[in-house]
PDB file of C-alpha atoms in Angstrom:
ATOM      1  CA  UNK A   1     -18.526  33.157  -5.210  1.00 94.00           C
ATOM      2  CA  UNK A   2     -20.283  29.825  -4.683  1.00 98.00           C
ATOM      3  CA  UNK A   3     -18.200  26.949  -3.341  1.00 98.00           C
ATOM      4  CA  UNK A   4     -19.508  23.357  -3.283  1.00 98.00           C
ATOM      5  CA  UNK A   5     -17.800  20.414  -1.597  1.00 98.00           C
ATOM      6  CA  UNK A   6     -19.252  17.251  -3.083  1.00 98.00           C
ATOM      7  CA  UNK A   7     -17.884  14.628  -0.667  1.00 98.00           C
ATOM      8  CA  UNK A   8     -16.448  16.227   2.407  1.00 98.00           C
ATOM      9  CA  UNK A   9     -17.077  13.509   4.989  1.00 98.00           C
ATOM     10  CA  UNK A  10     -13.949  11.389   4.659  1.00 97.00           C
ATOM     11  CA  UNK A  11     -11.594  14.375   4.781  1.00 97.00           C
ATOM     12  CA  UNK A  12     -13.535  16.024   7.580  1.00 98.00           C
ATOM     13  CA  UNK A  13     -16.050  13.847   9.439  1.00 97.00           C
ATOM     14  CA  UNK A  14     -16.535  16.637  11.955  1.00 96.00           C
ATOM     15  CA  UNK A  15     -13.233  16.910  13.802  1.00 97.00           C
ATOM     16  CA  UNK A  16     -11.876  19.688  11.564  1.00 97.00           C
ATOM     17  CA  UNK A  17     -13.336  22.957  10.297  1.00 97.00           C
ATOM     18  CA  UNK A  18     -14.442  24.417   6.973  1.00 97.00           C
ATOM     19  CA  UNK A  19     -14.695  27.943   8.453  1.00 97.00           C
ATOM     20  CA  UNK A  20     -11.841  29.406   6.416  1.00 97.00           C
ATOM     21  CA  UNK A  21     -13.624  28.406   3.216  1.00 97.00           C
ATOM     22  CA  UNK A  22     -16.844  29.962   4.488  1.00 97.00           C
ATOM     23  CA  UNK A  23     -15.012  33.296   4.590  1.00 96.00           C
ATOM     24  CA  UNK A  24     -14.236  33.037   0.865  1.00 97.00           C
ATOM     25  CA  UNK A  25     -17.753  32.567  -0.459  1.00 96.00           C
ATOM     26  CA  UNK A  26     -21.102  30.869  -0.083  1.00 98.00           C
ATOM     27  CA  UNK A  27     -20.154  27.348   1.008  1.00 98.00           C
ATOM     28  CA  UNK A  28     -22.247  24.183   0.696  1.00 98.00           C
ATOM     29  CA  UNK A  29     -20.811  20.934   2.038  1.00 98.00           C
ATOM     30  CA  UNK A  30     -22.236  17.559   1.086  1.00 98.00           C
ATOM     31  CA  UNK A  31     -21.002  14.530   2.998  1.00 98.00           C
ATOM     32  CA  UNK A  32     -21.425  12.290  -0.046  1.00 98.00           C
ATOM     33  CA  UNK A  33     -22.682  12.741  -3.606  1.00 98.00           C
ATOM     34  CA  UNK A  34     -23.951   9.997  -5.889  1.00 98.00           C
ATOM     35  CA  UNK A  35     -23.035  10.251  -9.598  1.00 97.00           C
ATOM     36  CA  UNK A  36     -26.569  11.173 -10.563  1.00 98.00           C
ATOM     37  CA  UNK A  37     -26.561  14.046  -8.044  1.00 98.00           C
ATOM     38  CA  UNK A  38     -23.320  15.692  -9.145  1.00 98.00           C
ATOM     39  CA  UNK A  39     -24.619  18.087 -11.810  1.00 98.00           C
ATOM     40  CA  UNK A  40     -27.598  19.305  -9.791  1.00 98.00           C
ATOM     41  CA  UNK A  41     -25.486  19.979  -6.720  1.00 98.00           C
ATOM     42  CA  UNK A  42     -22.733  21.787  -8.631  1.00 98.00           C
ATOM     43  CA  UNK A  43     -24.983  23.466 -11.184  1.00 96.00           C
ATOM     44  CA  UNK A  44     -24.278  27.090 -10.255  1.00 96.00           C
ATOM     45  CA  UNK A  45     -20.979  26.604  -8.435  1.00 98.00           C
ATOM     46  CA  UNK A  46     -17.921  28.682  -9.305  1.00 98.00           C
ATOM     47  CA  UNK A  47     -15.686  26.381  -7.272  1.00 98.00           C
ATOM     48  CA  UNK A  48     -16.144  22.627  -6.844  1.00 98.00           C
ATOM     49  CA  UNK A  49     -14.104  20.552  -4.418  1.00 98.00           C
ATOM     50  CA  UNK A  50     -14.092  16.790  -4.791  1.00 98.00           C
ATOM     51  CA  UNK A  51     -12.317  13.817  -3.308  1.00 97.00           C
ATOM     52  CA  UNK A  52     -13.706  10.776  -5.116  1.00 97.00           C
ATOM     53  CA  UNK A  53     -16.727  12.180  -6.987  1.00 98.00           C
ATOM     54  CA  UNK A  54     -15.999  11.956 -10.720  1.00 98.00           C
ATOM     55  CA  UNK A  55     -15.903  15.242 -12.633  1.00 98.00           C
ATOM     56  CA  UNK A  56     -16.059  13.920 -16.178  1.00 98.00           C
ATOM     57  CA  UNK A  57     -16.193  15.735 -19.498  1.00 98.00           C
ATOM     58  CA  UNK A  58     -19.973  15.213 -19.503  1.00 98.00           C
ATOM     59  CA  UNK A  59     -20.292  16.733 -16.030  1.00 98.00           C
ATOM     60  CA  UNK A  60     -18.059  19.692 -16.889  1.00 98.00           C
ATOM     61  CA  UNK A  61     -20.164  20.432 -19.976  1.00 98.00           C
ATOM     62  CA  UNK A  62     -23.214  20.879 -17.744  1.00 98.00           C
ATOM     63  CA  UNK A  63     -21.594  23.287 -15.283  1.00 98.00           C
ATOM     64  CA  UNK A  64     -21.489  26.681 -17.035  1.00 97.00           C
ATOM     65  CA  UNK A  65     -20.364  28.644 -13.958  1.00 98.00           C
ATOM     66  CA  UNK A  66     -17.474  26.382 -13.076  1.00 98.00           C
ATOM     67  CA  UNK A  67     -14.098  28.114 -12.894  1.00 98.00           C
ATOM     68  CA  UNK A  68     -12.094  25.959 -10.488  1.00 98.00           C
ATOM     69  CA  UNK A  69     -11.926  22.297  -9.419  1.00 98.00           C
ATOM     70  CA  UNK A  70     -10.003  21.455  -6.271  1.00 98.00           C
ATOM     71  CA  UNK A  71      -9.169  17.800  -5.660  1.00 98.00           C
ATOM     72  CA  UNK A  72      -9.055  16.896  -1.960  1.00 98.00           C
ATOM     73  CA  UNK A  73      -6.247  14.416  -2.583  1.00 95.00           C
ATOM     74  CA  UNK A  74      -2.953  13.996  -4.389  1.00 93.00           C
ATOM     75  CA  UNK A  75      -4.268  11.787  -7.200  1.00 89.00           C
ATOM     76  CA  UNK A  76      -6.455  13.668  -9.667  1.00 93.00           C
ATOM     77  CA  UNK A  77      -7.716  10.913 -11.975  1.00 90.00           C
ATOM     78  CA  UNK A  78     -11.278  11.740 -10.833  1.00 96.00           C
ATOM     79  CA  UNK A  79     -11.191  14.853 -13.052  1.00 98.00           C
ATOM     80  CA  UNK A  80     -11.098  14.960 -16.849  1.00 98.00           C
ATOM     81  CA  UNK A  81      -8.124  17.304 -16.955  1.00 98.00           C
ATOM     82  CA  UNK A  82      -8.211  17.845 -20.717  1.00 98.00           C
ATOM     83  CA  UNK A  83     -11.887  18.812 -20.666  1.00 98.00           C
ATOM     84  CA  UNK A  84     -11.233  21.216 -17.814  1.00 98.00           C
ATOM     85  CA  UNK A  85      -8.285  22.818 -19.601  1.00 97.00           C
ATOM     86  CA  UNK A  86     -10.321  23.228 -22.781  1.00 98.00           C
ATOM     87  CA  UNK A  87     -12.820  25.261 -20.762  1.00 97.00           C
ATOM     88  CA  UNK A  88     -10.111  27.258 -18.990  1.00 98.00           C
ATOM     89  CA  UNK A  89     -11.015  25.700 -15.657  1.00 98.00           C
ATOM     90  CA  UNK A  90      -8.177  25.589 -13.134  1.00 98.00           C
ATOM     91  CA  UNK A  91      -7.634  22.207 -11.478  1.00 98.00           C
ATOM     92  CA  UNK A  92      -5.486  21.786  -8.378  1.00 98.00           C
ATOM     93  CA  UNK A  93      -4.518  18.943  -6.075  1.00 98.00           C
ATOM     94  CA  UNK A  94      -2.854  18.530  -2.674  1.00 98.00           C
ATOM     95  CA  UNK A  95       0.638  17.044  -3.031  1.00 95.00           C
ATOM     96  CA  UNK A  96       2.653  15.330  -0.305  1.00 94.00           C
ATOM     97  CA  UNK A  97       0.290  15.941   2.617  1.00 97.00           C
ATOM     98  CA  UNK A  98       0.162  12.268   3.662  1.00 97.00           C
ATOM     99  CA  UNK A  99       3.784  11.213   3.215  1.00 97.00           C
ATOM    100  CA  UNK A 100       4.499  10.525   6.890  1.00 98.00           C
ATOM    101  CA  UNK A 101       1.159   8.828   7.531  1.00 98.00           C
ATOM    102  CA  UNK A 102       1.367   6.500   4.530  1.00 98.00           C
ATOM    103  CA  UNK A 103       4.975   5.566   5.279  1.00 98.00           C
ATOM    104  CA  UNK A 104       3.928   4.787   8.837  1.00 98.00           C
ATOM    105  CA  UNK A 105       1.144   2.511   7.568  1.00 98.00           C
ATOM    106  CA  UNK A 106       3.596   0.624   5.362  1.00 98.00           C
ATOM    107  CA  UNK A 107       5.566  -0.378   8.426  1.00 98.00           C
ATOM    108  CA  UNK A 108       2.486  -0.979  10.563  1.00 98.00           C
ATOM    109  CA  UNK A 109       1.516  -3.575   7.959  1.00 98.00           C
ATOM    110  CA  UNK A 110       5.027  -4.956   7.621  1.00 98.00           C
ATOM    111  CA  UNK A 111       5.562  -5.379  11.361  1.00 98.00           C
ATOM    112  CA  UNK A 112       2.165  -7.006  11.742  1.00 97.00           C
ATOM    113  CA  UNK A 113       2.988  -9.448   8.933  1.00 98.00           C
ATOM    114  CA  UNK A 114       6.406 -10.324  10.369  1.00 97.00           C
ATOM    115  CA  UNK A 115       5.500 -10.381  14.081  1.00 97.00           C
ATOM    116  CA  UNK A 116       1.724 -11.103  13.962  1.00 96.00           C
ATOM    117  CA  UNK A 117       1.033  -8.732  16.835  1.00 96.00           C
ATOM    118  CA  UNK A 118      -2.685  -8.540  16.109  1.00 95.00           C
ATOM    119  CA  UNK A 119      -2.906 -12.348  15.895  1.00 96.00           C
ATOM    120  CA  UNK A 120      -1.356 -12.847  19.333  1.00 97.00           C
ATOM    121  CA  UNK A 121      -3.289 -10.002  20.921  1.00 97.00           C
ATOM    122  CA  UNK A 122      -6.531 -11.526  19.629  1.00 96.00           C
ATOM    123  CA  UNK A 123      -5.580 -15.001  20.869  1.00 96.00           C
ATOM    124  CA  UNK A 124      -4.694 -13.730  24.308  1.00 96.00           C
ATOM    125  CA  UNK A 125      -7.980 -11.919  24.741  1.00 96.00           C
ATOM    126  CA  UNK A 126      -9.299 -15.459  24.455  1.00 96.00           C
ATOM    127  CA  UNK A 127      -6.827 -16.620  27.165  1.00 97.00           C
ATOM    128  CA  UNK A 128      -4.607 -18.663  24.841  1.00 96.00           C
ATOM    129  CA  UNK A 129      -1.434 -17.749  26.769  1.00 97.00           C
ATOM    130  CA  UNK A 130      -2.901 -18.633  30.159  1.00 96.00           C
ATOM    131  CA  UNK A 131      -3.272 -22.247  29.035  1.00 94.00           C
ATOM    132  CA  UNK A 132       0.326 -22.522  27.819  1.00 96.00           C
ATOM    133  CA  UNK A 133       2.834 -24.915  29.411  1.00 96.00           C
ATOM    134  CA  UNK A 134       5.812 -22.641  28.674  1.00 97.00           C
ATOM    135  CA  UNK A 135       6.478 -18.963  29.372  1.00 97.00           C
ATOM    136  CA  UNK A 136       6.050 -18.214  25.652  1.00 97.00           C
ATOM    137  CA  UNK A 137       4.597 -19.667  22.471  1.00 97.00           C
ATOM    138  CA  UNK A 138       4.441 -18.883  18.784  1.00 96.00           C
ATOM    139  CA  UNK A 139       2.549 -20.452  15.940  1.00 94.00           C
ATOM    140  CA  UNK A 140       4.044 -18.448  13.071  1.00 91.00           C
ATOM    141  CA  UNK A 141       7.697 -18.067  12.112  1.00 91.00           C
ATOM    142  CA  UNK A 142       8.929 -14.537  12.851  1.00 92.00           C
ATOM    143  CA  UNK A 143      11.237 -12.640  10.515  1.00 93.00           C
ATOM    144  CA  UNK A 144      13.889 -10.119  11.461  1.00 97.00           C
ATOM    145  CA  UNK A 145      14.005  -7.148   9.081  1.00 98.00           C
ATOM    146  CA  UNK A 146      17.701  -6.310   9.436  1.00 98.00           C
ATOM    147  CA  UNK A 147      19.724  -7.352   6.366  1.00 98.00           C
ATOM    148  CA  UNK A 148      16.594  -8.247   4.386  1.00 98.00           C
ATOM    149  CA  UNK A 149      16.041  -6.576   1.002  1.00 98.00           C
ATOM    150  CA  UNK A 150      13.280  -3.999   0.741  1.00 98.00           C
ATOM    151  CA  UNK A 151      12.179  -3.273  -2.835  1.00 98.00           C
ATOM    152  CA  UNK A 152      10.332  -0.039  -3.612  1.00 98.00           C
ATOM    153  CA  UNK A 153       8.470   0.585  -6.865  1.00 98.00           C
ATOM    154  CA  UNK A 154       8.269   4.339  -7.306  1.00 97.00           C
ATOM    155  CA  UNK A 155      10.571   6.750  -5.490  1.00 97.00           C
ATOM    156  CA  UNK A 156       8.490   9.869  -5.035  1.00 95.00           C
ATOM    157  CA  UNK A 157       7.920  11.568  -1.679  1.00 95.00           C
ATOM    158  CA  UNK A 158       6.356   8.524  -0.031  1.00 97.00           C
ATOM    159  CA  UNK A 159       8.721   6.020  -1.621  1.00 97.00           C
ATOM    160  CA  UNK A 160      11.746   7.996  -0.421  1.00 97.00           C
ATOM    161  CA  UNK A 161      10.375   8.248   3.128  1.00 98.00           C
ATOM    162  CA  UNK A 162       9.685   4.502   3.166  1.00 98.00           C
ATOM    163  CA  UNK A 163      13.261   3.918   1.993  1.00 98.00           C
ATOM    164  CA  UNK A 164      14.625   6.024   4.860  1.00 98.00           C
ATOM    165  CA  UNK A 165      12.674   3.997   7.415  1.00 98.00           C
ATOM    166  CA  UNK A 166      13.713   0.697   5.842  1.00 98.00           C
ATOM    167  CA  UNK A 167      17.345   1.786   6.020  1.00 98.00           C
ATOM    168  CA  UNK A 168      16.857   2.658   9.693  1.00 98.00           C
ATOM    169  CA  UNK A 169      15.744  -0.949  10.245  1.00 98.00           C
ATOM    170  CA  UNK A 170      19.040  -2.081   8.740  1.00 98.00           C
ATOM    171  CA  UNK A 171      17.472  -3.281   5.497  1.00 98.00           C
ATOM    172  CA  UNK A 172      19.021  -3.223   2.034  1.00 98.00           C
ATOM    173  CA  UNK A 173      16.957  -0.997  -0.240  1.00 98.00           C
ATOM    174  CA  UNK A 174      16.402  -1.239  -3.988  1.00 98.00           C
ATOM    175  CA  UNK A 175      14.092   0.911  -6.072  1.00 98.00           C
ATOM    176  CA  UNK A 176      12.444   0.948  -9.477  1.00 98.00           C
ATOM    177  CA  UNK A 177      12.596   4.607 -10.429  1.00 97.00           C
ATOM    178  CA  UNK A 178      13.040   6.892 -13.403  1.00 95.00           C
ATOM    179  CA  UNK A 179      15.748   8.773 -11.516  1.00 95.00           C
ATOM    180  CA  UNK A 180      19.342   8.031 -12.558  1.00 95.00           C
ATOM    181  CA  UNK A 181      21.310   5.823 -10.188  1.00 95.00           C
ATOM    182  CA  UNK A 182      23.770   8.632  -9.399  1.00 94.00           C
ATOM    183  CA  UNK A 183      20.888  10.826  -8.182  1.00 93.00           C
ATOM    184  CA  UNK A 184      19.531   8.316  -5.670  1.00 96.00           C
ATOM    185  CA  UNK A 185      19.986   8.956  -1.935  1.00 94.00           C
ATOM    186  CA  UNK A 186      22.761   7.061  -0.196  1.00 95.00           C
ATOM    187  CA  UNK A 187      21.830   3.468   0.535  1.00 97.00           C
ATOM    188  CA  UNK A 188      19.305   3.044  -2.287  1.00 98.00           C
ATOM    189  CA  UNK A 189      20.266   0.949  -5.304  1.00 97.00           C
ATOM    190  CA  UNK A 190      18.513   1.148  -8.657  1.00 98.00           C
ATOM    191  CA  UNK A 191      16.932  -1.981 -10.143  1.00 98.00           C
ATOM    192  CA  UNK A 192      14.540  -2.913 -12.915  1.00 97.00           C
ATOM    193  CA  UNK A 193      11.199  -4.430 -11.950  1.00 97.00           C
ATOM    194  CA  UNK A 194      12.134  -8.025 -12.723  1.00 98.00           C
ATOM    195  CA  UNK A 195      15.322  -7.872 -10.651  1.00 98.00           C
ATOM    196  CA  UNK A 196      13.571  -6.142  -7.786  1.00 98.00           C
ATOM    197  CA  UNK A 197      10.739  -8.673  -7.628  1.00 98.00           C
ATOM    198  CA  UNK A 198      13.119 -11.626  -7.834  1.00 98.00           C
ATOM    199  CA  UNK A 199      15.514 -10.463  -5.113  1.00 98.00           C
ATOM    200  CA  UNK A 200      13.368  -8.592  -2.572  1.00 98.00           C
ATOM    201  CA  UNK A 201      12.060  -9.958   0.697  1.00 98.00           C
ATOM    202  CA  UNK A 202       9.581  -7.091   0.879  1.00 98.00           C
ATOM    203  CA  UNK A 203       8.085  -5.255  -2.104  1.00 98.00           C
ATOM    204  CA  UNK A 204       6.212  -1.986  -1.542  1.00 98.00           C
ATOM    205  CA  UNK A 205       4.295  -0.206  -4.324  1.00 98.00           C
ATOM    206  CA  UNK A 206       4.413   3.595  -4.503  1.00 97.00           C
ATOM    207  CA  UNK A 207       4.074   4.382  -8.209  1.00 95.00           C
ATOM    208  CA  UNK A 208       1.199   6.222  -9.901  1.00 91.00           C
ATOM    209  CA  UNK A 209      -1.551   4.284 -11.652  1.00 92.00           C
ATOM    210  CA  UNK A 210      -1.137   4.470 -15.438  1.00 92.00           C
ATOM    211  CA  UNK A 211      -1.914   2.162 -18.338  1.00 93.00           C
ATOM    212  CA  UNK A 212       1.644   0.881 -17.972  1.00 95.00           C
ATOM    213  CA  UNK A 213       1.469   0.174 -14.231  1.00 97.00           C
ATOM    214  CA  UNK A 214      -2.085  -1.204 -14.063  1.00 97.00           C
ATOM    215  CA  UNK A 215      -1.849  -4.850 -12.906  1.00 98.00           C
ATOM    216  CA  UNK A 216       1.929  -4.628 -12.758  1.00 98.00           C
ATOM    217  CA  UNK A 217       1.569  -7.343 -10.121  1.00 98.00           C
ATOM    218  CA  UNK A 218      -0.037 -10.153 -12.113  1.00 98.00           C
ATOM    219  CA  UNK A 219       0.324 -13.925 -12.575  1.00 98.00           C
ATOM    220  CA  UNK A 220       3.563 -13.506 -14.539  1.00 98.00           C
ATOM    221  CA  UNK A 221       5.307 -11.029 -12.221  1.00 98.00           C
ATOM    222  CA  UNK A 222       4.216 -12.944  -9.124  1.00 98.00           C
ATOM    223  CA  UNK A 223       6.112 -15.940 -10.490  1.00 98.00           C
ATOM    224  CA  UNK A 224       9.308 -13.905 -10.119  1.00 98.00           C
ATOM    225  CA  UNK A 225       8.843 -13.301  -6.399  1.00 98.00           C
ATOM    226  CA  UNK A 226      10.171 -15.394  -3.535  1.00 98.00           C
ATOM    227  CA  UNK A 227       7.520 -17.572  -1.834  1.00 98.00           C
ATOM    228  CA  UNK A 228       8.675 -15.973   1.429  1.00 97.00           C
ATOM    229  CA  UNK A 229       8.180 -12.415   0.140  1.00 98.00           C
ATOM    230  CA  UNK A 230       5.756  -9.874   1.552  1.00 98.00           C
ATOM    231  CA  UNK A 231       3.929  -7.591  -0.914  1.00 98.00           C
ATOM    232  CA  UNK A 232       2.637  -4.210   0.303  1.00 98.00           C
ATOM    233  CA  UNK A 233       0.318  -1.885  -1.628  1.00 98.00           C
ATOM    234  CA  UNK A 234      -0.492   1.527  -0.207  1.00 98.00           C
ATOM    235  CA  UNK A 235      -0.402   3.155  -3.659  1.00 96.00           C
ATOM    236  CA  UNK A 236      -3.359   2.436  -5.927  1.00 95.00           C
ATOM    237  CA  UNK A 237      -5.523  -0.678  -5.843  1.00 97.00           C
ATOM    238  CA  UNK A 238      -5.377  -1.529  -9.567  1.00 97.00           C
ATOM    239  CA  UNK A 239      -1.583  -1.809  -9.466  1.00 98.00           C
ATOM    240  CA  UNK A 240      -2.389  -5.333  -8.312  1.00 98.00           C
ATOM    241  CA  UNK A 241      -4.438  -8.114  -9.901  1.00 98.00           C
ATOM    242  CA  UNK A 242      -6.527  -9.111  -6.869  1.00 98.00           C
ATOM    243  CA  UNK A 243      -7.297 -12.616  -8.087  1.00 98.00           C
ATOM    244  CA  UNK A 244      -3.678 -13.343  -9.003  1.00 98.00           C
ATOM    245  CA  UNK A 245      -2.458 -12.289  -5.566  1.00 98.00           C
ATOM    246  CA  UNK A 246      -5.192 -14.283  -3.814  1.00 98.00           C
ATOM    247  CA  UNK A 247      -4.231 -17.368  -5.816  1.00 98.00           C
ATOM    248  CA  UNK A 248      -0.533 -16.894  -5.013  1.00 98.00           C
ATOM    249  CA  UNK A 249      -1.352 -16.652  -1.301  1.00 98.00           C
ATOM    250  CA  UNK A 250      -3.585 -19.723  -1.404  1.00 98.00           C
ATOM    251  CA  UNK A 251      -0.923 -21.754  -3.195  1.00 98.00           C
ATOM    252  CA  UNK A 252       1.899 -20.654  -0.868  1.00 97.00           C
ATOM    253  CA  UNK A 253       3.741 -18.709  -3.575  1.00 98.00           C
ATOM    254  CA  UNK A 254       3.565 -15.463  -1.574  1.00 98.00           C
ATOM    255  CA  UNK A 255       3.981 -15.154   2.184  1.00 98.00           C
ATOM    256  CA  UNK A 256       1.722 -12.166   2.819  1.00 98.00           C
ATOM    257  CA  UNK A 257      -0.123  -9.357   1.083  1.00 98.00           C
ATOM    258  CA  UNK A 258      -0.615  -6.110   2.982  1.00 98.00           C
ATOM    259  CA  UNK A 259      -2.858  -3.498   1.397  1.00 98.00           C
ATOM    260  CA  UNK A 260      -4.573  -0.256   2.276  1.00 98.00           C
ATOM    261  CA  UNK A 261      -6.108   0.015  -1.205  1.00 98.00           C
ATOM    262  CA  UNK A 262      -8.054  -2.354  -3.429  1.00 98.00           C
ATOM    263  CA  UNK A 263      -9.200  -2.261  -7.045  1.00 96.00           C
ATOM    264  CA  UNK A 264     -12.784  -1.516  -6.018  1.00 96.00           C
ATOM    265  CA  UNK A 265     -13.538   0.495  -2.894  1.00 96.00           C
ATOM    266  CA  UNK A 266     -15.428  -0.485  -0.901  1.00 96.00           C
ATOM    267  CA  UNK A 267     -14.773  -4.042  -2.135  1.00 97.00           C
ATOM    268  CA  UNK A 268     -17.506  -6.470  -3.016  1.00 97.00           C
ATOM    269  CA  UNK A 269     -18.038  -9.330  -0.570  1.00 97.00           C
ATOM    270  CA  UNK A 270     -16.698 -11.824  -3.114  1.00 97.00           C
ATOM    271  CA  UNK A 271     -13.300 -10.123  -3.477  1.00 97.00           C
ATOM    272  CA  UNK A 272     -10.945 -13.131  -3.275  1.00 97.00           C
ATOM    273  CA  UNK A 273      -8.442 -11.323  -1.067  1.00 98.00           C
ATOM    274  CA  UNK A 274     -10.874 -10.859   1.799  1.00 97.00           C
ATOM    275  CA  UNK A 275     -10.906 -14.575   2.591  1.00 94.00           C
ATOM    276  CA  UNK A 276      -7.166 -15.139   2.493  1.00 97.00           C
ATOM    277  CA  UNK A 277      -5.709 -15.496   6.016  1.00 95.00           C
ATOM    278  CA  UNK A 278      -2.379 -14.012   4.925  1.00 97.00           C
ATOM    279  CA  UNK A 279      -3.973 -10.975   3.285  1.00 98.00           C
ATOM    280  CA  UNK A 280      -3.975  -8.044   5.686  1.00 98.00           C
ATOM    281  CA  UNK A 281      -6.350  -5.368   4.399  1.00 98.00           C
ATOM    282  CA  UNK A 282      -7.030  -1.949   5.901  1.00 98.00           C
ATOM    283  CA  UNK A 283      -9.847   0.279   4.523  1.00 98.00           C
ATOM    284  CA  UNK A 284      -7.872   3.016   2.700  1.00 98.00           C
ATOM    285  CA  UNK A 285      -6.962   4.833   5.900  1.00 98.00           C
ATOM    286  CA  UNK A 286      -3.206   5.396   5.558  1.00 98.00           C
ATOM    287  CA  UNK A 287      -3.889   9.033   4.613  1.00 97.00           C
ATOM    288  CA  UNK A 288      -6.475   9.622   7.323  1.00 97.00           C
ATOM    289  CA  UNK A 289      -4.506  10.546  10.441  1.00 98.00           C
ATOM    290  CA  UNK A 290      -5.673  13.767  12.053  1.00 98.00           C
ATOM    291  CA  UNK A 291      -2.317  15.328  11.254  1.00 98.00           C
ATOM    292  CA  UNK A 292      -2.467  14.438   7.549  1.00 98.00           C
ATOM    293  CA  UNK A 293      -6.077  15.565   7.162  1.00 98.00           C
ATOM    294  CA  UNK A 294      -5.259  18.826   8.900  1.00 98.00           C
ATOM    295  CA  UNK A 295      -2.457  19.421   6.392  1.00 98.00           C
ATOM    296  CA  UNK A 296      -4.847  18.460   3.581  1.00 98.00           C
ATOM    297  CA  UNK A 297      -7.434  21.050   4.583  1.00 98.00           C
ATOM    298  CA  UNK A 298      -4.773  23.712   5.073  1.00 98.00           C
ATOM    299  CA  UNK A 299      -3.528  23.183   1.511  1.00 98.00           C
ATOM    300  CA  UNK A 300      -7.079  23.020   0.105  1.00 98.00           C
ATOM    301  CA  UNK A 301      -7.850  26.371   1.735  1.00 98.00           C
ATOM    302  CA  UNK A 302      -4.547  27.820   0.540  1.00 98.00           C
ATOM    303  CA  UNK A 303      -5.225  26.564  -3.000  1.00 98.00           C
ATOM    304  CA  UNK A 304      -8.650  28.236  -3.117  1.00 98.00           C
ATOM    305  CA  UNK A 305      -7.291  31.489  -1.696  1.00 98.00           C
ATOM    306  CA  UNK A 306      -4.441  31.508  -4.223  1.00 98.00           C
ATOM    307  CA  UNK A 307      -6.935  30.984  -7.039  1.00 98.00           C
ATOM    308  CA  UNK A 308      -9.153  33.827  -5.825  1.00 98.00           C
ATOM    309  CA  UNK A 309      -6.067  36.049  -5.577  1.00 98.00           C
ATOM    310  CA  UNK A 310      -5.260  35.297  -9.220  1.00 98.00           C
ATOM    311  CA  UNK A 311      -2.133  33.287  -8.391  1.00 98.00           C
ATOM    312  CA  UNK A 312      -3.245  29.635  -8.501  1.00 98.00           C
ATOM    313  CA  UNK A 313      -0.901  27.023  -7.065  1.00 98.00           C
ATOM    314  CA  UNK A 314      -0.605  23.223  -7.207  1.00 98.00           C
ATOM    315  CA  UNK A 315      -2.117  23.260 -10.687  1.00 98.00           C
ATOM    316  CA  UNK A 316      -2.455  19.937 -12.506  1.00 96.00           C
TER     317      UNK A 316
END
């Protein structure tokens, strides 16, 4: 059984181990694979594991030995699922491995936006405080989270964990969700998107990327939001129209934008968000704690073993 990992570096840059997979077959690990290299590298593979390398219908057609595709992530839009199913190829993903880490990043961003901890730490490395006449100083207004409204778009595993933390801060929580209001956990109210955007002090995006949700944050929906609102995106980059958000920040119609994902990754140097002082961007690392990546690899290994045992799990 030949196993090929097409882009293993981000999941395991060397601090974890592929040894359990080595026990299951002949394993080849590539740190990164360019699109033009995909077919040659996976040509005789029975099992292909991918994180961000696209496995399209055209690629699948050129891989006659392929029996299984394992996605090293929760989202599986990198694989043409229909083409795989037509060939009888099993496709699996890794659900819910990063829930705690992503929820933590949401609040790392939120607390930085409300308290500007990085701003002050940077200033005081440059001795700003030592030159101050008073025992303290601040050059941004600070916001207390208690009693503010936290709006969540998408109430899956991560959205629910974010809601729990927001409630622990004493915030009022609303959610856009397909779940009926009576089924929502205590403390979470159901709202439609327009109401949520108009009434929330913080809006956090946790819905999947679909044709319906692409650019759900756009010039029109931004007009609904409070100028003092903070927008957070740790979901999928294209949920947000980058230019529209950059313009809203520049014109003072949005207080802050916190994002761990962008439409194009890595972004081009001319991405308008990168130059906005109230845009706080991290490089898609919310999922990348050692703990989350350890869980990821454990599930990947379990998925492959289950497939080889004839009882595949986490099928998509």
